[in-house]
mmCIF file of C-alpha atoms in Angstrom:
data_model
loop_
_atom_site.group_PDB
_atom_site.id
_atom_site.type_symbol
_atom_site.label_atom_id
_atom_site.label_comp_id
_atom_site.label_asym_id
_atom_site.label_seq_id
_atom_site.Cartn_x
_atom_site.Cartn_y
_atom_site.Cartn_z
ATOM 1 C CA MET X 19 68.940 -60.110 -1.904
ATOM 2 C CA LYS X 20 66.466 -60.004 -4.773
ATOM 3 C CA ALA X 21 63.650 -60.759 -2.305
ATOM 4 C CA ILE X 22 64.582 -57.688 -0.304
ATOM 5 C CA LEU X 23 64.918 -55.535 -3.431
ATOM 6 C CA ALA X 24 61.395 -56.773 -4.644
ATOM 7 C CA LEU X 25 60.024 -55.932 -1.054
ATOM 8 C CA TRP X 26 61.384 -52.274 -1.410
ATOM 9 C CA VAL X 27 59.950 -51.897 -5.012
ATOM 10 C CA LEU X 28 56.638 -53.012 -3.750
ATOM 11 C CA VAL X 29 56.676 -50.521 -0.775
ATOM 12 C CA ILE X 30 57.694 -47.585 -2.983
ATOM 13 C CA ALA X 31 55.043 -48.642 -5.493
ATOM 14 C CA LEU X 32 52.139 -48.200 -2.896
ATOM 15 C CA PRO X 33 50.368 -44.851 -2.699
ATOM 16 C CA ALA X 34 51.449 -42.734 0.313
ATOM 17 C CA SER X 35 47.610 -42.720 1.302
ATOM 18 C CA ALA X 36 47.537 -46.593 1.505
ATOM 19 C CA ALA X 37 50.496 -46.701 3.824
ATOM 20 C CA SER X 38 49.229 -44.176 6.007
ATOM 21 C CA LEU X 39 45.337 -45.129 6.313
ATOM 22 C CA ALA X 40 44.398 -46.648 9.589
ATOM 23 C CA GLU X 41 41.164 -47.764 11.328
ATOM 24 C CA GLY X 42 39.320 -44.934 12.819
ATOM 25 C CA ASP X 43 40.857 -42.305 10.494
ATOM 26 C CA THR X 44 38.448 -39.712 8.988
ATOM 27 C CA VAL X 45 38.447 -39.952 5.193
ATOM 28 C CA TYR X 46 36.925 -38.162 2.088
ATOM 29 C CA ASP X 47 35.287 -40.711 -0.232
ATOM 30 C CA LYS X 48 36.019 -39.676 -3.810
ATOM 31 C CA ILE X 49 33.022 -42.062 -4.956
ATOM 32 C CA THR X 50 30.135 -40.346 -2.989
ATOM 33 C CA GLY X 51 31.677 -37.058 -2.281
ATOM 34 C CA TRP X 52 31.104 -37.279 1.446
ATOM 35 C CA VAL X 53 33.030 -38.095 4.851
ATOM 36 C CA TYR X 54 33.453 -41.269 6.547
ATOM 37 C CA TYR X 55 35.649 -43.148 8.959
ATOM 38 C CA ILE X 56 37.510 -46.247 8.329
ATOM 39 C CA ASP X 57 35.737 -49.153 10.054
ATOM 40 C CA SER X 58 38.243 -51.857 9.040
ATOM 41 C CA ILE X 59 41.116 -52.533 6.847
ATOM 42 C CA HIS X 60 41.660 -56.099 5.434
ATOM 43 C CA GLY X 61 44.481 -56.201 2.770
ATOM 44 C CA ASP X 62 43.513 -53.892 -0.330
ATOM 45 C CA LYS X 63 39.851 -53.879 0.880
ATOM 46 C CA ILE X 64 39.124 -50.899 3.121
ATOM 47 C CA TYR X 65 35.734 -50.692 4.656
ATOM 48 C CA ILE X 66 34.252 -47.075 5.553
ATOM 49 C CA HIS X 67 31.299 -46.317 7.585
ATOM 50 C CA ASN X 68 29.442 -43.206 8.831
ATOM 51 C CA ASN X 69 27.780 -42.616 12.350
ATOM 52 C CA ASP X 70 24.533 -44.171 11.410
ATOM 53 C CA GLU X 71 24.269 -47.554 13.074
ATOM 54 C CA LYS X 72 21.736 -48.797 10.502
ATOM 55 C CA ALA X 73 24.132 -48.279 7.499
ATOM 56 C CA TRP X 74 26.259 -50.985 6.042
ATOM 57 C CA PRO X 75 30.076 -50.292 5.891
ATOM 58 C CA LEU X 76 30.974 -49.418 2.130
ATOM 59 C CA GLN X 77 34.098 -51.004 0.471
ATOM 60 C CA ARG X 78 36.748 -48.853 -1.076
ATOM 61 C CA LYS X 79 40.248 -49.030 -2.421
ATOM 62 C CA SER X 80 42.814 -46.702 -1.038
ATOM 63 C CA SER X 81 42.871 -44.774 -4.222
ATOM 64 C CA ASP X 82 39.174 -43.936 -3.531
ATOM 65 C CA LEU X 83 40.029 -42.121 -0.242
ATOM 66 C CA LEU X 84 41.645 -38.979 1.088
ATOM 67 C CA LYS X 85 42.762 -38.885 4.513
ATOM 68 C CA SER X 86 41.874 -35.794 6.501
ATOM 69 C CA ILE X 87 44.672 -33.321 7.242
ATOM 70 C CA GLU X 88 45.332 -30.911 10.020
ATOM 71 C CA SER X 89 44.869 -27.894 8.137
ATOM 72 C CA TYR X 90 44.494 -26.520 4.579
ATOM 73 C CA GLY X 91 45.549 -22.941 3.979
ATOM 74 C CA ARG X 92 44.026 -20.866 6.736
ATOM 75 C CA VAL X 93 41.561 -23.223 7.905
ATOM 76 C CA SER X 94 42.211 -26.120 10.696
ATOM 77 C CA THR X 95 40.391 -29.025 11.800
ATOM 78 C CA GLY X 96 38.571 -28.015 15.007
ATOM 79 C CA ALA X 97 38.365 -24.276 14.294
ATOM 80 C CA THR X 98 35.192 -22.147 14.491
ATOM 81 C CA VAL X 99 34.437 -20.535 11.303
ATOM 82 C CA THR X 100 31.652 -18.449 9.786
ATOM 83 C CA TYR X 101 30.003 -19.268 6.324
ATOM 84 C CA TYR X 102 26.955 -18.452 4.357
ATOM 85 C CA ASN X 103 24.687 -21.209 4.778
ATOM 86 C CA GLU X 104 22.948 -22.104 1.384
ATOM 87 C CA SER X 105 20.048 -23.670 3.319
ATOM 88 C CA THR X 106 19.109 -20.911 5.495
ATOM 89 C CA LYS X 107 20.510 -18.034 3.507
ATOM 90 C CA TYR X 108 22.242 -16.445 6.284
ATOM 91 C CA MET X 109 25.657 -16.235 7.893
ATOM 92 C CA GLU X 110 26.461 -18.699 10.494
ATOM 93 C CA THR X 111 29.134 -20.232 12.928
ATOM 94 C CA SER X 112 30.260 -23.695 12.869
ATOM 95 C CA GLU X 113 33.130 -26.132 13.766
ATOM 96 C CA VAL X 114 35.196 -27.775 11.201
ATOM 97 C CA THR X 115 35.207 -31.350 11.576
ATOM 98 C CA ALA X 116 37.669 -32.126 8.749
ATOM 99 C CA VAL X 117 39.772 -30.719 5.956
ATOM 100 C CA PHE X 118 41.119 -32.435 2.853
ATOM 101 C CA GLU X 119 43.824 -31.647 0.409
ATOM 102 C CA ASN X 120 41.195 -31.155 -2.163
ATOM 103 C CA GLY X 121 40.286 -27.894 -0.545
ATOM 104 C CA LEU X 122 37.115 -29.094 0.955
ATOM 105 C CA ALA X 123 35.987 -28.725 4.435
ATOM 106 C CA PHE X 124 33.188 -30.242 6.248
ATOM 107 C CA LEU X 125 31.486 -28.675 9.172
ATOM 108 C CA TRP X 126 29.396 -29.810 12.233
ATOM 109 C CA SER X 127 25.844 -30.288 11.185
ATOM 110 C CA THR X 128 23.543 -27.379 12.311
ATOM 111 C CA VAL X 129 20.443 -29.805 12.031
ATOM 112 C CA MET X 130 21.611 -32.785 14.013
ATOM 113 C CA ASN X 131 22.187 -32.840 17.602
ATOM 114 C CA LYS X 132 25.270 -35.253 17.167
ATOM 115 C CA LEU X 133 27.899 -35.394 14.552
ATOM 116 C CA TRP X 134 26.785 -37.371 11.637
ATOM 117 C CA LEU X 135 29.647 -36.881 8.971
ATOM 118 C CA LYS X 136 27.572 -38.014 6.024
ATOM 119 C CA ARG X 137 25.210 -35.128 6.688
ATOM 120 C CA SER X 138 27.422 -32.375 7.548
ATOM 121 C CA THR X 139 28.002 -29.318 5.684
ATOM 122 C CA ARG X 140 30.261 -29.549 2.575
ATOM 123 C CA ILE X 141 31.954 -26.322 1.644
ATOM 124 C CA ALA X 142 35.131 -25.009 -0.011
ATOM 125 C CA VAL X 143 37.740 -23.962 2.302
ATOM 126 C CA ALA X 144 37.984 -20.463 0.554
ATOM 127 C CA LYS X 145 34.324 -19.641 1.435
ATOM 128 C CA LEU X 146 34.920 -19.917 5.260
ATOM 129 C CA GLY X 147 35.869 -17.034 7.366
ATOM 130 C CA VAL X 148 38.540 -17.423 10.362
ATOM 131 C CA GLU X 149 39.104 -15.270 13.094
ATOM 132 C CA VAL X 150 41.439 -12.199 12.891
ATOM 133 C CA ALA X 151 42.521 -9.495 15.024
ATOM 134 C CA GLU X 152 40.916 -6.655 12.736
ATOM 135 C CA TYR X 153 39.003 -6.551 9.566
ATOM 136 C CA MET X 154 38.001 -3.351 7.774
ATOM 137 C CA GLY X 155 39.088 -1.244 10.901
ATOM 138 C CA VAL X 156 36.720 -3.340 13.154
ATOM 139 C CA ARG X 157 38.091 -5.212 16.195
ATOM 140 C CA ALA X 158 36.426 -7.207 19.020
ATOM 141 C CA GLY X 159 34.905 -4.846 21.710
ATOM 142 C CA ASP X 160 33.807 -2.231 19.117
ATOM 143 C CA HIS X 161 30.376 -1.001 19.510
ATOM 144 C CA LEU X 162 28.458 -0.722 16.022
ATOM 145 C CA CYS X 163 24.810 -0.268 15.040
ATOM 146 C CA VAL X 164 22.325 -1.887 12.772
ATOM 147 C CA PRO X 165 21.174 0.944 10.555
ATOM 148 C CA LYS X 166 18.195 -0.800 8.867
ATOM 149 C CA LYS X 167 16.248 -4.042 9.928
ATOM 150 C CA LEU X 168 18.059 -7.225 9.066
ATOM 151 C CA TYR X 169 17.129 -10.878 8.814
ATOM 152 C CA ALA X 170 19.508 -13.212 10.389
ATOM 153 C CA ALA X 171 19.943 -17.103 11.480
ATOM 154 C CA LYS X 172 18.167 -16.337 14.745
ATOM 155 C CA GLY X 173 15.549 -14.003 13.557
ATOM 156 C CA SER X 174 14.844 -10.331 12.573
ATOM 157 C CA VAL X 175 17.193 -7.425 14.002
ATOM 158 C CA LYS X 176 15.504 -4.268 14.407
ATOM 159 C CA ALA X 177 17.007 -0.956 12.874
ATOM 160 C CA GLY X 178 18.840 0.928 15.524
ATOM 161 C CA THR X 179 19.890 -2.113 17.467
ATOM 162 C CA GLN X 180 23.294 -1.907 19.205
ATOM 163 C CA ALA X 181 25.896 -4.643 18.028
ATOM 164 C CA ILE X 182 28.802 -5.344 20.355
ATOM 165 C CA VAL X 183 31.400 -7.079 18.278
ATOM 166 C CA SER X 184 32.776 -10.362 19.970
ATOM 167 C CA LYS X 185 34.849 -11.749 16.884
ATOM 168 C CA VAL X 186 35.899 -10.617 13.510
ATOM 169 C CA TYR X 187 36.313 -12.817 10.673
ATOM 170 C CA ASP X 188 38.413 -12.306 7.226
ATOM 171 C CA ASN X 189 35.351 -12.840 5.192
ATOM 172 C CA GLY X 190 33.877 -9.593 6.120
ATOM 173 C CA SER X 191 31.487 -11.256 8.976
ATOM 174 C CA ALA X 192 31.501 -10.506 12.688
ATOM 175 C CA GLU X 193 30.074 -12.460 15.565
ATOM 176 C CA VAL X 194 28.158 -9.786 17.569
ATOM 177 C CA LYS X 195 26.052 -9.320 20.770
ATOM 178 C CA LEU X 196 22.732 -7.606 20.028
ATOM 179 C CA GLY X 197 20.518 -5.664 22.468
ATOM 180 C CA LYS X 198 20.681 -2.802 24.600
ATOM 181 C CA VAL X 199 20.396 -4.599 28.019
ATOM 182 C CA LEU X 200 22.297 -7.648 29.073
ATOM 183 C CA PHE X 201 19.406 -10.219 29.604
ATOM 184 C CA LEU X 202 18.215 -9.195 26.062
ATOM 185 C CA GLN X 203 21.473 -9.844 24.243
ATOM 186 C CA TYR X 204 22.110 -12.742 22.110
ATOM 187 C CA LYS X 205 24.771 -13.707 19.365
ATOM 188 C CA GLU X 206 24.503 -13.448 15.716
ATOM 189 C CA VAL X 207 26.631 -13.436 12.810
ATOM 190 C CA LEU X 208 26.324 -10.295 10.745
ATOM 191 C CA LEU X 209 28.241 -8.789 7.740
ATOM 192 C CA LEU X 210 30.232 -5.761 8.511
ATOM 193 C CA LYS X 211 28.925 -4.101 5.440
ATOM 194 C CA ASP X 212 25.525 -3.988 7.079
ATOM 195 C CA LEU X 213 26.605 -2.223 10.188
ATOM 196 C CA SER X 214 27.588 1.287 10.782
ATOM 197 C CA ALA X 215 29.596 3.280 13.261
ATOM 198 C CA SER X 216 26.655 4.709 14.896
ATOM 199 C CA CYS X 217 23.068 5.054 14.673
ATOM 200 C CA ASN X 218 22.871 8.862 14.483
#
C-alpha cells in the first residue's frame, strides 16, 4: 500500500509537460529561444534536434521545454497569417508552424525551400493577422485602388493600379491581386490604409 501511495506521489510531482512529451513532438527550447523536435527520450534526459542533419541533438530537461499547442488566442498551427517582416520591411503572408503557451509563434521560413524550424521566423502571436470576413468595411472581392506608388515584398506598385481584394486580415492588411489584365495580375499583401475606394 505504501509503495502504491509513493508511486502516486511521484506521478503527481512530475510536471505536466514531462508526462505529455513524446518523441517527434515540436517543442520550444527556453534555453536557446528556438523551436526543435524531440529526437529521443531516455529517462529524464530529452534530446532535441532541428532539421539540419549535420547538427548534434541537444540534451534538455522537461522543464526546459514547452510543447506546441493547437492554438493560442486567435492563431492556430497551420493557419496562413500576415505579418510585418522585420528583415524585408514589408507585409508578407506565411504559414504558422507552431504556437506556444508563452505567446510566441513560429512561421514557415521565407528564405528556405524546406521547413527548418531553427531558422523559421519567431514572432509574437499578437503581431499576426488572421483572416476575417470584413475589416474597416472591406471584404474579399472588393475593388480598391493604389493612390500613390508603393513598395512591397514583390516589388514596387504603380500609382493608379487596381487592387482586387482576395483576403482581409484583422491587422489591417489585405491580400490583393494587382494589375488591370488577368495575365499581369500577381498577389501582394498591402495595408488597407494605403488603399482607397477609387483612383478618381
